[in-house]
Short mmCIF file of C-alpha atoms in Angstrom, two decimals:
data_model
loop_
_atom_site.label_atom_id
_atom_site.label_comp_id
_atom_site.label_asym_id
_atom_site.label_seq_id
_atom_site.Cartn_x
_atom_site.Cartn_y
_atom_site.Cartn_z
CA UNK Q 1 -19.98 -42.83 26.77
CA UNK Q 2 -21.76 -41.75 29.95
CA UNK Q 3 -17.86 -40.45 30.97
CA UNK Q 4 -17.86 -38.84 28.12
CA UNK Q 5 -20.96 -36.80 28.38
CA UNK Q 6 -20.67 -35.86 31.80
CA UNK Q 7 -17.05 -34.39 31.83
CA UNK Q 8 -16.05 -33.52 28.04
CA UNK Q 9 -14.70 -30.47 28.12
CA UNK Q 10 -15.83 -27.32 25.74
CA UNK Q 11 -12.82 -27.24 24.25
CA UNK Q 12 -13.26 -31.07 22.96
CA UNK Q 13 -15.84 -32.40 20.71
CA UNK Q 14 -16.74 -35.81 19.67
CA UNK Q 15 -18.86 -37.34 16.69
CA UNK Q 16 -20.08 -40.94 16.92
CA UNK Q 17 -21.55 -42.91 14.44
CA UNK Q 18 -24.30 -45.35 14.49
CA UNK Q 19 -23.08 -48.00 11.75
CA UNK Q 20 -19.65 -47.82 13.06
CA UNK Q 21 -19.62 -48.29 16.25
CA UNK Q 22 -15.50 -49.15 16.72
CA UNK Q 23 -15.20 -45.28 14.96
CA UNK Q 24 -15.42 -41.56 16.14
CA UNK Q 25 -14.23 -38.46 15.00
CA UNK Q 26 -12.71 -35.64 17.89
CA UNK Q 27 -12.23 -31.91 17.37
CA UNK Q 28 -9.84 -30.49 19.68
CA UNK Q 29 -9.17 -26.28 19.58
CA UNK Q 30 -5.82 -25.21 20.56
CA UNK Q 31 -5.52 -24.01 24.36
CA UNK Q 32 -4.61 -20.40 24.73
CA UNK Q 33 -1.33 -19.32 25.40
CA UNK Q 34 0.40 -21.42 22.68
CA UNK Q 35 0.72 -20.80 18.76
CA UNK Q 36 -2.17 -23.50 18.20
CA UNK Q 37 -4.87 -21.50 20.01
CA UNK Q 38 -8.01 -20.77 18.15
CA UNK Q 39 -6.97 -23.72 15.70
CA UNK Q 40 -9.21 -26.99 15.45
CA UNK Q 41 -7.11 -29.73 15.36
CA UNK Q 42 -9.43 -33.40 14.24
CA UNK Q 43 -8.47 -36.71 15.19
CA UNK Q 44 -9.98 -40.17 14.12
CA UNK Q 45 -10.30 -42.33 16.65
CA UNK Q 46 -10.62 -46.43 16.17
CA UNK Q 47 -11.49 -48.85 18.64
CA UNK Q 48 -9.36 -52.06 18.69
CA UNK Q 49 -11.66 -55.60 19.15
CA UNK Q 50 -9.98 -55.68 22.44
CA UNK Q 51 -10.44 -52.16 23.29
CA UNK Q 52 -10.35 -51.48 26.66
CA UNK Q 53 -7.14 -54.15 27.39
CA UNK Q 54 -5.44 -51.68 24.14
CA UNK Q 55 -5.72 -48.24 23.69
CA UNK Q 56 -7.57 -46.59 21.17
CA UNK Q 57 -5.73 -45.53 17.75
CA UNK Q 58 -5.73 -42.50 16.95
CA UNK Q 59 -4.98 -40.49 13.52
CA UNK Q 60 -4.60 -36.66 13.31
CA UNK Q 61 -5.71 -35.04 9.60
CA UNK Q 62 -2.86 -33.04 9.83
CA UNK Q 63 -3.72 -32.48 6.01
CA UNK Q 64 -0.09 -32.89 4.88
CA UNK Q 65 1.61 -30.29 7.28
CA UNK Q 66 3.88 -30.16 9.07
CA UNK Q 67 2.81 -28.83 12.63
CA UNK Q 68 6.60 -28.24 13.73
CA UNK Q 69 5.54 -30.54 16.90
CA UNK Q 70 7.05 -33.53 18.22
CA UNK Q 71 3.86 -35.35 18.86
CA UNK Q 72 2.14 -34.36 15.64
CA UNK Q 73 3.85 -35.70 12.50
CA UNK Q 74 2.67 -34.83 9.01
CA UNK Q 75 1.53 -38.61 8.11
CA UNK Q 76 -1.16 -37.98 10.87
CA UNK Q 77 0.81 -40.12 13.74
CA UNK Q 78 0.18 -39.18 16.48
CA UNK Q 79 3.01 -39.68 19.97
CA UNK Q 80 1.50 -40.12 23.44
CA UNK Q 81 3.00 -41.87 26.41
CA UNK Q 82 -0.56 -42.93 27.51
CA UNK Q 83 -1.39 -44.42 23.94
CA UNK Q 84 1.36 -46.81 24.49
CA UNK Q 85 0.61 -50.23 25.87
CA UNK Q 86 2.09 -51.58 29.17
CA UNK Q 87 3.01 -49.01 32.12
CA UNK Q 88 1.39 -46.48 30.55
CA UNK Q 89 -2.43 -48.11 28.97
CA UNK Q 90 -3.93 -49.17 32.16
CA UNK Q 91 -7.76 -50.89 31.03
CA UNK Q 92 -8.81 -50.27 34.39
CA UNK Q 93 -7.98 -46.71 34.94
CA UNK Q 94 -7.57 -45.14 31.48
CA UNK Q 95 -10.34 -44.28 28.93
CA UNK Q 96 -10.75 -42.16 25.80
CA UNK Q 97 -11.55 -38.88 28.15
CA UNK Q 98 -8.00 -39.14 29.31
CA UNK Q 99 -6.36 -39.41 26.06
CA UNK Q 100 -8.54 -36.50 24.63
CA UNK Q 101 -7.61 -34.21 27.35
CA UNK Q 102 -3.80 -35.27 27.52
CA UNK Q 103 -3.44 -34.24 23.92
CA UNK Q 104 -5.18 -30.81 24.76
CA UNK Q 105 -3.08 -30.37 28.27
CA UNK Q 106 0.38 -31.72 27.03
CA UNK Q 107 0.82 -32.53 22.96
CA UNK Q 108 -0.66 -29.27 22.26
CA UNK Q 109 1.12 -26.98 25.13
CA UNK Q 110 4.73 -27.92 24.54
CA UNK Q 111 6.90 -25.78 25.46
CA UNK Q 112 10.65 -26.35 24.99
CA UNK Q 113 13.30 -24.88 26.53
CA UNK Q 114 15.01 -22.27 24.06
CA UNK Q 115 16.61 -19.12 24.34
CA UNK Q 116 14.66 -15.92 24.05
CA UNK Q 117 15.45 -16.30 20.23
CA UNK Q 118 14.84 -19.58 19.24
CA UNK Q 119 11.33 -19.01 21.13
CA UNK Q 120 10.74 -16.81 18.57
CA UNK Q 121 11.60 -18.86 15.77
CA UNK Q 122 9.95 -21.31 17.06
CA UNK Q 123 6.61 -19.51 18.22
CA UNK Q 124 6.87 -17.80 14.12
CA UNK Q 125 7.31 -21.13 12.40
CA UNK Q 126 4.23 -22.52 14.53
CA UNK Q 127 1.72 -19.92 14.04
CA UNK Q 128 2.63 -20.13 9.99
CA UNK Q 129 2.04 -23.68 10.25
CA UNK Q 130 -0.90 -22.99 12.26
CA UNK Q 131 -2.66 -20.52 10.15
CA UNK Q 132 -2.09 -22.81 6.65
CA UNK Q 133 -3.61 -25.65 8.74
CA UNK Q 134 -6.96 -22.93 9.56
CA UNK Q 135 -6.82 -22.01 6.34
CA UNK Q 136 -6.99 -25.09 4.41
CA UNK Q 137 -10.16 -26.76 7.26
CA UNK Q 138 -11.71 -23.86 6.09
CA UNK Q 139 -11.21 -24.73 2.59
CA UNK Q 140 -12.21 -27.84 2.87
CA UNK Q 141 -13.89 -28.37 6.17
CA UNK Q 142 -13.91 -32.54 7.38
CA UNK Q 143 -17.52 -33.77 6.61
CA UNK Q 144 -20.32 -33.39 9.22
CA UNK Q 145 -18.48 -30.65 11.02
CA UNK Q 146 -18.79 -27.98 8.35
CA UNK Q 147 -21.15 -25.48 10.03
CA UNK Q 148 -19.08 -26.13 13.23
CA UNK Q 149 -15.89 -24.94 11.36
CA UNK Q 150 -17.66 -22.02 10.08
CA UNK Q 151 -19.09 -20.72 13.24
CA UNK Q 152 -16.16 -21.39 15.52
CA UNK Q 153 -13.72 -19.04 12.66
CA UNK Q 154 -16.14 -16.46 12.67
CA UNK Q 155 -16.61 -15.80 15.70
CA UNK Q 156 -12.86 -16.13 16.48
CA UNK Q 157 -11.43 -14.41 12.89
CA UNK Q 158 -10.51 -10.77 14.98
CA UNK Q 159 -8.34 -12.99 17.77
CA UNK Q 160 -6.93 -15.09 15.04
CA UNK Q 161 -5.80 -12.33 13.26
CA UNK Q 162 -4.49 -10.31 16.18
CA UNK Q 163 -2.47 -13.46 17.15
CA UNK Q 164 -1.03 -13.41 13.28
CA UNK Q 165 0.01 -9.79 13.51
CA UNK Q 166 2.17 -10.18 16.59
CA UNK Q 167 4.17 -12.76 14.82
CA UNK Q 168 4.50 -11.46 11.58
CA UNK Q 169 7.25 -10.13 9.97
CA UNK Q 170 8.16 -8.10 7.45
CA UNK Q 171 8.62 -10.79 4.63
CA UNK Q 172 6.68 -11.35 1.91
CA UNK Q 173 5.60 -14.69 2.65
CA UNK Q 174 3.92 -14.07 5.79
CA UNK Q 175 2.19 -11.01 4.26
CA UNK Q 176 0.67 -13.44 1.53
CA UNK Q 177 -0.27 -16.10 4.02
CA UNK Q 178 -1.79 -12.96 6.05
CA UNK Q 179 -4.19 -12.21 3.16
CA UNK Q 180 -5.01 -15.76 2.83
CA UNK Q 181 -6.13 -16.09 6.18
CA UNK Q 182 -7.94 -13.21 5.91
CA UNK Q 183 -9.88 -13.76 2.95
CA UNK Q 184 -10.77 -17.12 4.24
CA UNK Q 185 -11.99 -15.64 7.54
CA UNK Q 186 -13.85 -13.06 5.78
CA UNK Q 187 -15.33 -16.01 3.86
CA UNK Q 188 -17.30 -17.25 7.30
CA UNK Q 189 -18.82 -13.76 7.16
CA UNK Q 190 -16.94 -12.33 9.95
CA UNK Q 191 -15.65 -8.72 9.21
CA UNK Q 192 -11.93 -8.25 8.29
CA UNK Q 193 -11.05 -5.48 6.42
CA UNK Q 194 -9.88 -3.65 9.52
CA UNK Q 195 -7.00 -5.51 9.38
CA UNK Q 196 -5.91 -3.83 6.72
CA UNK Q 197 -3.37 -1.11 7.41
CA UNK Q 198 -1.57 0.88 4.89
CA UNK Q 199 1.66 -1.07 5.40
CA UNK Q 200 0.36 -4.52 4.23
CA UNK Q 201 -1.83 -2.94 1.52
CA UNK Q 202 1.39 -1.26 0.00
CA UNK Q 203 2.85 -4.66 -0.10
CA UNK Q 204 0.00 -6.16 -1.64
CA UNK Q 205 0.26 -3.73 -4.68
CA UNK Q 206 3.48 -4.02 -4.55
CA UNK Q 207 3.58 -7.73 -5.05
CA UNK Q 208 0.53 -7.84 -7.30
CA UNK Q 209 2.77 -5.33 -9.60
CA UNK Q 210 5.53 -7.35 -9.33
CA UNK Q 211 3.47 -10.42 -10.36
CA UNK Q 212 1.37 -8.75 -13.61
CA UNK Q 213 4.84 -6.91 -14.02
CA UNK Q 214 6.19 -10.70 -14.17
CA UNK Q 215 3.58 -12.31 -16.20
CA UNK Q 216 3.58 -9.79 -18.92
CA UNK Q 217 7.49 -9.63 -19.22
CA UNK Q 218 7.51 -13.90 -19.71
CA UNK Q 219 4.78 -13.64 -22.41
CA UNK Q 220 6.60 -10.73 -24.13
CA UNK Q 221 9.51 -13.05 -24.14
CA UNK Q 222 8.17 -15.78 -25.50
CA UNK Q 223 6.21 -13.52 -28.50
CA UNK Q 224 9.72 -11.85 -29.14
CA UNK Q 225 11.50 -15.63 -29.38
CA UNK Q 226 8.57 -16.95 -32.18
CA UNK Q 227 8.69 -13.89 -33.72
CA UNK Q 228 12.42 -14.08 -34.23
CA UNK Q 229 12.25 -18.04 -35.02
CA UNK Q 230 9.70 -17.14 -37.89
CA UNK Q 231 12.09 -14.15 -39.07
#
């Protein structure tokens, strides 16, 4: 613990608790430069009986999604060389510093090797993953960190959203999942509405027409089919 204190980063926090001593909860926000920045990704964290001579488990609340990352998989595993005992777990060297900033340094900056066009794909499909995963902690925030979550999206909801916009494209899809994210931001208090251009309001309307437009022509349906049954 005294490691920890003296030389956990800012980007890394950590939550003990005092009946559960083999348990702790981490909060790791994604390093800049990479589709993840900005987001807060948790990890539970249990101490084996014969922690130190095994690593510690860890268990990401991916919430369900799928990241699009090799060493985040939607059941919450989590893949890391270090976590793996033999060569890599060395009790005498290693601790749970290491492992926290490994994940930071190297599961959350992959980069693999595409072309220019698959980057994109890739870097697309990664910040739509990303922004569902902000989306739904700020929905329903993991207990004891709520206020955390609140403060760290409001004070980052203008970069978030600038991030977002140079990704998004013109389907309708990431337009909805843009208003999502912003309504949720907005819901930390931070000011949004800027955001707003002409362009994606038109396609708000538009959809919203489409959808009343959508609802009313299914219920007319159905009226017209008892009415004719009854005839």
């Amino acid at each position: 613990m005294v490691v920890l204190e003296a030389n956990l980063p800012n980007s890394i926090l950590l939550r003990a608790y005092e009946n559960r001593t083999d348990l702790m909860r981490a909060v790791i926000i994604g390093p800049p430069k990479t589709p993840y920045y900005h987001a807060l990704f948790f990890f539970d964290i249990l101490f084996p009986s014969n922690y130190p001579t095994c690593p510690p488990k860890l268990f990401c609340q991916s919430q369900g999604l799928d990241l699009n990352h090799p060493s985040l998989q939607p059941d919450g595993k989590l893949f890391l060389s270090l976590l793996e005992t033999g060569e890599h777990w060395d009790p005498n060297q290693a601790n749970l510093l290491q492992v926290l900033v490994a994940i930071r340094r190297l599961a959350l900056n992959f980069k693999p090797y595409f072309t220019e066009s698959e980057k994109r794909e890739y870097n697309r499909n990664a910040i739509i993953f990303t922004s569902e995963a902000i989306v739904r902690t700020l929905e329903r925030p993991p207990r004891d960190f709520e206020d955390f979550v609140a403060g760290h999206f409001r004070q980052r909801a203008h970069a978030i959203l600038m991030n977002y916009k140079e990704h998004m494209d013109e389907s309708k899809g990431m337009t909805q999942l843009f208003i999502k994210l912003l309504r949720v931001l907005e819901g930390t208090g931070a000011y949004c509405k800027h955001h707003l251009n002409q362009e994606i309001l038109e396609k708000v309307s538009m959809e919203e027409r489409s959808t009343n437009y959508g609802i009313f022509s299914r219920v007319f349906t159905k009226a017209k089919n008892l009415a004719d049954s009854l005839a």
